[in-house]
mmCIF file of C-alpha atoms in Angstrom:
data_model
loop_
_atom_site.group_PDB
_atom_site.id
_atom_site.type_symbol
_atom_site.label_atom_id
_atom_site.label_comp_id
_atom_site.label_asym_id
_atom_site.label_seq_id
_atom_site.Cartn_x
_atom_site.Cartn_y
_atom_site.Cartn_z
ATOM 1 C CA ASP A 1 -18.687 -26.766 7.897
ATOM 2 C CA VAL A 2 -18.953 -23.428 6.141
ATOM 3 C CA GLU A 3 -20.298 -20.555 8.190
ATOM 4 C CA ALA A 4 -21.398 -17.565 6.090
ATOM 5 C CA THR A 5 -22.764 -14.259 7.244
ATOM 6 C CA PRO A 6 -25.261 -12.069 5.424
ATOM 7 C CA ALA A 7 -23.719 -9.151 3.564
ATOM 8 C CA LEU A 8 -22.410 -6.586 6.035
ATOM 9 C CA LYS A 9 -22.255 -2.804 5.706
ATOM 10 C CA MET A 10 -19.160 -1.487 7.459
ATOM 11 C CA LEU A 11 -17.268 1.772 6.956
ATOM 12 C CA GLY A 12 -19.528 2.379 3.975
ATOM 13 C CA GLY A 13 -18.413 -0.772 2.089
ATOM 14 C CA ASP A 14 -20.293 -3.994 1.336
ATOM 15 C CA TRP A 15 -18.603 -6.991 3.001
ATOM 16 C CA ASP A 16 -19.083 -10.750 2.545
ATOM 17 C CA LEU A 17 -17.620 -13.228 5.021
ATOM 18 C CA GLY A 18 -17.452 -17.007 5.217
ATOM 19 C CA ALA A 19 -15.366 -19.369 7.371
ATOM 20 C CA THR A 20 -14.517 -23.072 7.560
ATOM 21 C CA TYR A 21 -12.674 -25.094 10.201
ATOM 22 C CA SER A 22 -10.739 -28.269 9.405
ATOM 23 C CA PHE A 23 -10.495 -30.503 12.468
ATOM 24 C CA GLY A 24 -7.912 -32.739 10.799
ATOM 25 C CA ALA A 25 -5.582 -29.894 9.855
ATOM 26 C CA GLU A 26 -6.635 -27.759 12.833
ATOM 27 C CA MET A 27 -6.952 -24.827 10.462
ATOM 28 C CA THR A 28 -9.544 -22.073 10.222
ATOM 29 C CA THR A 29 -9.966 -20.553 6.745
ATOM 30 C CA VAL A 30 -11.798 -17.257 6.403
ATOM 31 C CA ASN A 31 -12.814 -15.894 3.000
ATOM 32 C CA PHE A 32 -13.899 -12.282 2.904
ATOM 33 C CA SER A 33 -14.355 -9.525 0.362
ATOM 34 C CA VAL A 34 -15.404 -5.895 0.160
ATOM 35 C CA THR A 35 -16.733 -3.718 -2.649
ATOM 36 C CA GLN A 36 -16.961 0.042 -2.926
ATOM 37 C CA LEU A 37 -15.222 0.739 0.383
ATOM 38 C CA PRO A 38 -14.911 4.550 0.603
ATOM 39 C CA LEU A 39 -11.360 5.516 1.562
ATOM 40 C CA ALA A 40 -12.631 8.750 3.106
ATOM 41 C CA GLN A 41 -14.369 6.784 5.866
ATOM 42 C CA VAL A 42 -11.286 4.601 6.386
ATOM 43 C CA ALA A 43 -9.116 7.729 6.641
ATOM 44 C CA ASP A 44 -11.488 9.271 9.156
ATOM 45 C CA ALA A 45 -11.463 6.127 11.294
ATOM 46 C CA ALA A 46 -7.659 5.898 11.130
ATOM 47 C CA ARG A 47 -7.186 9.667 11.541
ATOM 48 C CA VAL A 48 -4.698 9.823 8.651
ATOM 49 C CA GLY A 49 -5.891 13.010 6.957
ATOM 50 C CA GLU A 50 -7.681 13.823 3.741
ATOM 51 C CA LEU A 51 -8.112 10.840 1.396
ATOM 52 C CA THR A 52 -10.804 9.860 -1.107
ATOM 53 C CA GLY A 53 -11.381 6.955 -3.499
ATOM 54 C CA THR A 54 -12.853 3.457 -3.335
ATOM 55 C CA LEU A 55 -11.409 0.018 -2.646
ATOM 56 C CA ASP A 56 -12.464 -3.462 -3.767
ATOM 57 C CA GLY A 57 -10.736 -6.522 -2.371
ATOM 58 C CA LYS A 58 -10.965 -10.262 -1.901
ATOM 59 C CA TRP A 59 -8.862 -12.223 0.593
ATOM 60 C CA THR A 60 -8.361 -15.630 2.227
ATOM 61 C CA LEU A 61 -7.121 -15.808 5.809
ATOM 62 C CA HIS A 62 -5.521 -19.020 7.168
ATOM 63 C CA VAL A 63 -5.393 -19.334 10.963
ATOM 64 C CA PRO A 64 -3.700 -22.481 12.355
ATOM 65 C CA GLY A 65 -5.017 -23.830 15.654
ATOM 66 C CA LEU A 66 -7.379 -22.030 17.972
ATOM 67 C CA LYS A 67 -4.911 -19.543 19.485
ATOM 68 C CA ALA A 68 -2.530 -18.682 16.656
ATOM 69 C CA SER A 69 -0.074 -15.826 17.019
ATOM 70 C CA ALA A 70 0.038 -13.073 14.402
ATOM 71 C CA ARG A 71 3.247 -14.532 12.937
ATOM 72 C CA ARG A 72 1.535 -17.852 12.144
ATOM 73 C CA VAL A 73 -1.430 -16.274 10.375
ATOM 74 C CA ARG A 74 -1.332 -16.073 6.562
ATOM 75 C CA LEU A 75 -3.426 -13.698 4.474
ATOM 76 C CA GLU A 76 -3.519 -13.641 0.668
ATOM 77 C CA GLY A 77 -5.684 -11.889 -1.874
ATOM 78 C CA ASP A 78 -6.105 -9.098 -4.387
ATOM 79 C CA VAL A 79 -6.999 -5.446 -4.061
ATOM 80 C CA GLN A 80 -8.015 -2.689 -6.473
ATOM 81 C CA VAL A 81 -8.230 0.982 -5.547
ATOM 82 C CA ARG A 82 -9.774 3.613 -7.815
ATOM 83 C CA GLY A 83 -9.998 7.399 -7.826
ATOM 84 C CA VAL A 84 -7.442 8.038 -5.085
ATOM 85 C CA LYS A 85 -7.039 11.705 -4.161
ATOM 86 C CA THR A 86 -5.045 13.497 -1.454
ATOM 87 C CA PRO A 87 -4.084 17.183 -1.343
ATOM 88 C CA THR A 88 -0.931 16.395 -3.381
ATOM 89 C CA VAL A 89 -1.537 13.020 -5.081
ATOM 90 C CA VAL A 90 -4.102 11.849 -7.638
ATOM 91 C CA VAL A 91 -4.091 8.196 -8.748
ATOM 92 C CA ASP A 92 -6.662 6.764 -11.147
ATOM 93 C CA GLN A 93 -6.223 3.079 -10.268
ATOM 94 C CA VAL A 94 -3.986 0.729 -8.281
ATOM 95 C CA ASP A 95 -4.006 -3.074 -8.540
ATOM 96 C CA ALA A 96 -1.958 -5.347 -6.277
ATOM 97 C CA LYS A 97 -1.686 -8.783 -4.707
ATOM 98 C CA THR A 98 -1.591 -8.817 -0.908
ATOM 99 C CA ILE A 99 0.193 -11.249 1.401
ATOM 100 C CA MET A 100 0.616 -11.220 5.184
ATOM 101 C CA GLU A 101 2.902 -13.871 6.613
ATOM 102 C CA GLY A 102 5.424 -14.070 9.425
ATOM 103 C CA GLY A 103 4.317 -10.732 10.845
ATOM 104 C CA GLN A 104 5.016 -8.913 7.558
ATOM 105 C CA PHE A 105 2.459 -7.399 5.172
ATOM 106 C CA THR A 106 3.507 -7.318 1.500
ATOM 107 C CA LEU A 107 2.032 -5.857 -1.653
ATOM 108 C CA LYS A 108 3.208 -7.667 -4.795
ATOM 109 C CA ASP A 109 2.948 -6.877 -8.508
ATOM 110 C CA VAL A 110 1.691 -3.367 -7.811
ATOM 111 C CA ARG A 111 0.438 -1.539 -10.924
ATOM 112 C CA ALA A 112 -0.792 2.058 -10.822
ATOM 113 C CA ARG A 113 -2.097 4.559 -13.380
ATOM 114 C CA ALA A 114 -2.360 8.331 -13.085
ATOM 115 C CA GLY A 115 -3.168 11.026 -15.621
ATOM 116 C CA ARG A 116 -2.945 10.470 -19.350
ATOM 117 C CA ASP A 117 0.326 8.527 -19.511
ATOM 118 C CA GLY A 118 1.538 8.004 -15.938
ATOM 119 C CA THR A 119 2.313 4.463 -14.810
ATOM 120 C CA ALA A 120 4.057 3.025 -11.764
ATOM 121 C CA LYS A 121 5.161 -0.528 -11.073
ATOM 122 C CA VAL A 122 6.502 -2.042 -7.860
ATOM 123 C CA ALA A 123 7.607 -5.673 -7.623
ATOM 124 C CA THR A 124 7.203 -5.839 -3.828
ATOM 125 C CA LEU A 125 6.367 -3.388 -1.067
ATOM 126 C CA SER A 126 6.770 -4.784 2.454
ATOM 127 C CA LEU A 127 5.235 -3.056 5.456
ATOM 128 C CA PRO A 128 5.653 -3.888 9.158
ATOM 129 C CA VAL A 129 2.560 -5.185 10.930
ATOM 130 C CA SER A 130 3.750 -4.060 14.362
ATOM 131 C CA GLY A 131 6.845 -2.756 16.073
ATOM 132 C CA ASP A 132 9.269 -2.346 13.173
ATOM 133 C CA ARG A 133 8.881 0.932 11.253
ATOM 134 C CA ARG A 134 10.883 -0.070 8.172
ATOM 135 C CA VAL A 135 9.326 -0.223 4.703
ATOM 136 C CA ASP A 136 11.150 -2.154 1.951
ATOM 137 C CA LEU A 137 10.417 -1.496 -1.716
ATOM 138 C CA ALA A 138 11.862 -3.452 -4.642
ATOM 139 C CA GLY A 139 11.607 -2.995 -8.387
ATOM 140 C CA LEU A 140 10.241 0.564 -8.572
ATOM 141 C CA GLN A 141 9.560 1.804 -12.127
ATOM 142 C CA LEU A 142 7.958 5.170 -12.908
ATOM 143 C CA VAL A 143 6.952 6.389 -16.366
ATOM 144 C CA SER A 144 5.628 9.950 -16.784
ATOM 145 C CA TRP A 145 4.229 9.891 -13.251
ATOM 146 C CA PRO A 146 2.423 13.215 -12.611
ATOM 147 C CA LEU A 147 2.983 15.395 -9.543
ATOM 148 C CA THR A 148 1.240 18.689 -8.764
ATOM 149 C CA ALA A 149 2.035 21.357 -6.163
ATOM 150 C CA PRO A 150 -0.697 21.872 -3.521
ATOM 151 C CA ASP A 151 -1.492 25.318 -4.947
ATOM 152 C CA ALA A 152 -1.381 23.981 -8.552
ATOM 153 C CA SER A 153 1.260 26.582 -9.472
ATOM 154 C CA ALA A 154 3.707 23.905 -10.627
ATOM 155 C CA SER A 155 3.563 20.356 -11.917
ATOM 156 C CA ALA A 156 6.002 17.697 -13.004
ATOM 157 C CA THR A 157 6.233 14.268 -14.571
ATOM 158 C CA VAL A 158 8.753 11.799 -13.168
ATOM 159 C CA SER A 159 10.313 8.754 -14.855
ATOM 160 C CA GLY A 160 12.908 6.355 -13.495
ATOM 161 C CA GLY A 161 13.141 4.121 -10.480
ATOM 162 C CA SER A 162 15.236 2.045 -8.147
ATOM 163 C CA GLU A 163 16.034 -1.640 -7.723
ATOM 164 C CA ARG A 164 15.660 -1.386 -3.961
ATOM 165 C CA LEU A 165 14.581 1.384 -1.599
ATOM 166 C CA THR A 166 14.331 1.204 2.199
ATOM 167 C CA ILE A 167 12.342 3.776 4.172
ATOM 168 C CA ASP A 168 12.425 4.214 7.947
ATOM 169 C CA LEU A 169 9.166 5.766 9.106
ATOM 170 C CA PRO A 170 9.444 8.484 11.757
ATOM 171 C CA GLU A 171 8.942 7.593 15.407
ATOM 172 C CA PRO A 172 7.663 10.736 17.190
ATOM 173 C CA ASN A 173 8.868 9.539 20.615
ATOM 174 C CA ALA A 174 12.293 8.241 19.543
ATOM 175 C CA PRO A 175 15.102 9.345 21.930
ATOM 176 C CA ASP A 176 17.406 9.917 18.936
ATOM 177 C CA PRO A 177 16.355 13.001 16.888
ATOM 178 C CA ALA A 178 17.228 11.123 13.681
ATOM 179 C CA GLY A 179 14.590 8.531 14.543
ATOM 180 C CA ARG A 180 11.892 11.198 14.494
ATOM 181 C CA LYS A 181 12.497 11.889 10.805
ATOM 182 C CA LEU A 182 11.567 10.028 7.628
ATOM 183 C CA ARG A 183 14.760 8.457 6.278
ATOM 184 C CA ALA A 184 15.380 6.715 2.935
ATOM 185 C CA PHE A 185 18.224 4.425 1.879
ATOM 186 C CA SER A 186 19.138 3.105 -1.570
ATOM 187 C CA GLN A 187 22.296 2.220 -3.450
ATOM 188 C CA ALA A 188 20.977 3.979 -6.551
ATOM 189 C CA VAL A 189 17.916 6.004 -7.520
ATOM 190 C CA SER A 190 17.596 7.247 -11.099
ATOM 191 C CA LEU A 191 14.969 9.896 -11.870
ATOM 192 C CA ARG A 192 14.237 12.270 -14.731
ATOM 193 C CA THR A 193 11.775 15.075 -14.034
ATOM 194 C CA SER A 194 10.078 17.490 -16.434
ATOM 195 C CA VAL A 195 8.842 20.621 -14.636
ATOM 196 C CA VAL A 196 6.071 23.050 -15.638
ATOM 197 C CA THR A 197 5.576 26.322 -13.730
ATOM 198 C CA ASN A 198 2.471 28.467 -14.270
ATOM 199 C CA GLY A 199 1.784 26.624 -17.511
ATOM 200 C CA VAL A 200 5.288 27.195 -18.918
ATOM 201 C CA ALA A 201 7.863 24.410 -19.355
ATOM 202 C CA ALA A 202 10.725 25.089 -16.941
ATOM 203 C CA GLY A 203 13.048 22.323 -18.105
ATOM 204 C CA ASP A 204 14.171 18.807 -17.259
ATOM 205 C CA VAL A 205 16.173 17.585 -14.285
ATOM 206 C CA ALA A 206 17.985 14.233 -14.239
ATOM 207 C CA VAL A 207 19.278 12.749 -10.982
ATOM 208 C CA VAL A 208 21.228 9.564 -10.311
ATOM 209 C CA ALA A 209 22.160 9.214 -6.669
ATOM 210 C CA GLY A 210 22.399 6.975 -3.656
ATOM 211 C CA LEU A 211 20.389 7.684 -0.523
ATOM 212 C CA GLU A 212 21.810 7.447 2.976
ATOM 213 C CA GLY A 213 18.971 8.656 5.164
#
């Protein structure tokens, strides 16, 4: 049987939810979607700082059995984010496929646009669901991606990328001081940056380097 709920208003977004249970397969399938979810309210609830924009998404959640562990749950769907703004980042639109399986959350085929010509592509971006603080990124490509200083005194456009980039998120309570810092690892990162200071072109900087934390 399909159990559907009336449209829900939560965190400022409009949610739809429906669920089915297959007795033969012992599988619960939950379909849910959200439109116009304001990121500002999500940021406030998560206490992650200043963030604005809206999110639309549609997902299917597969839960085997009646007491499935997080590693046996599978989530798949699509997400679109528009008008993202933080104190240092402005992104017009992001589209991605989402998958959660085996305790790992992954964004696939990420496409982003910013400014007049800025584009970013990421083949996969894997995030830990719990415990592990390592983020794995593959197939990063930037073209004229815009960056602006918080006081707007300088700006830059960045092109380039990396085949694979690993980031260890900081752990504030780590006994090792190195574990309290953001660390990045990659065999090769290639970037070309054009810098503008106070409205005047300051030149280009090209970097090809490996990262070791």
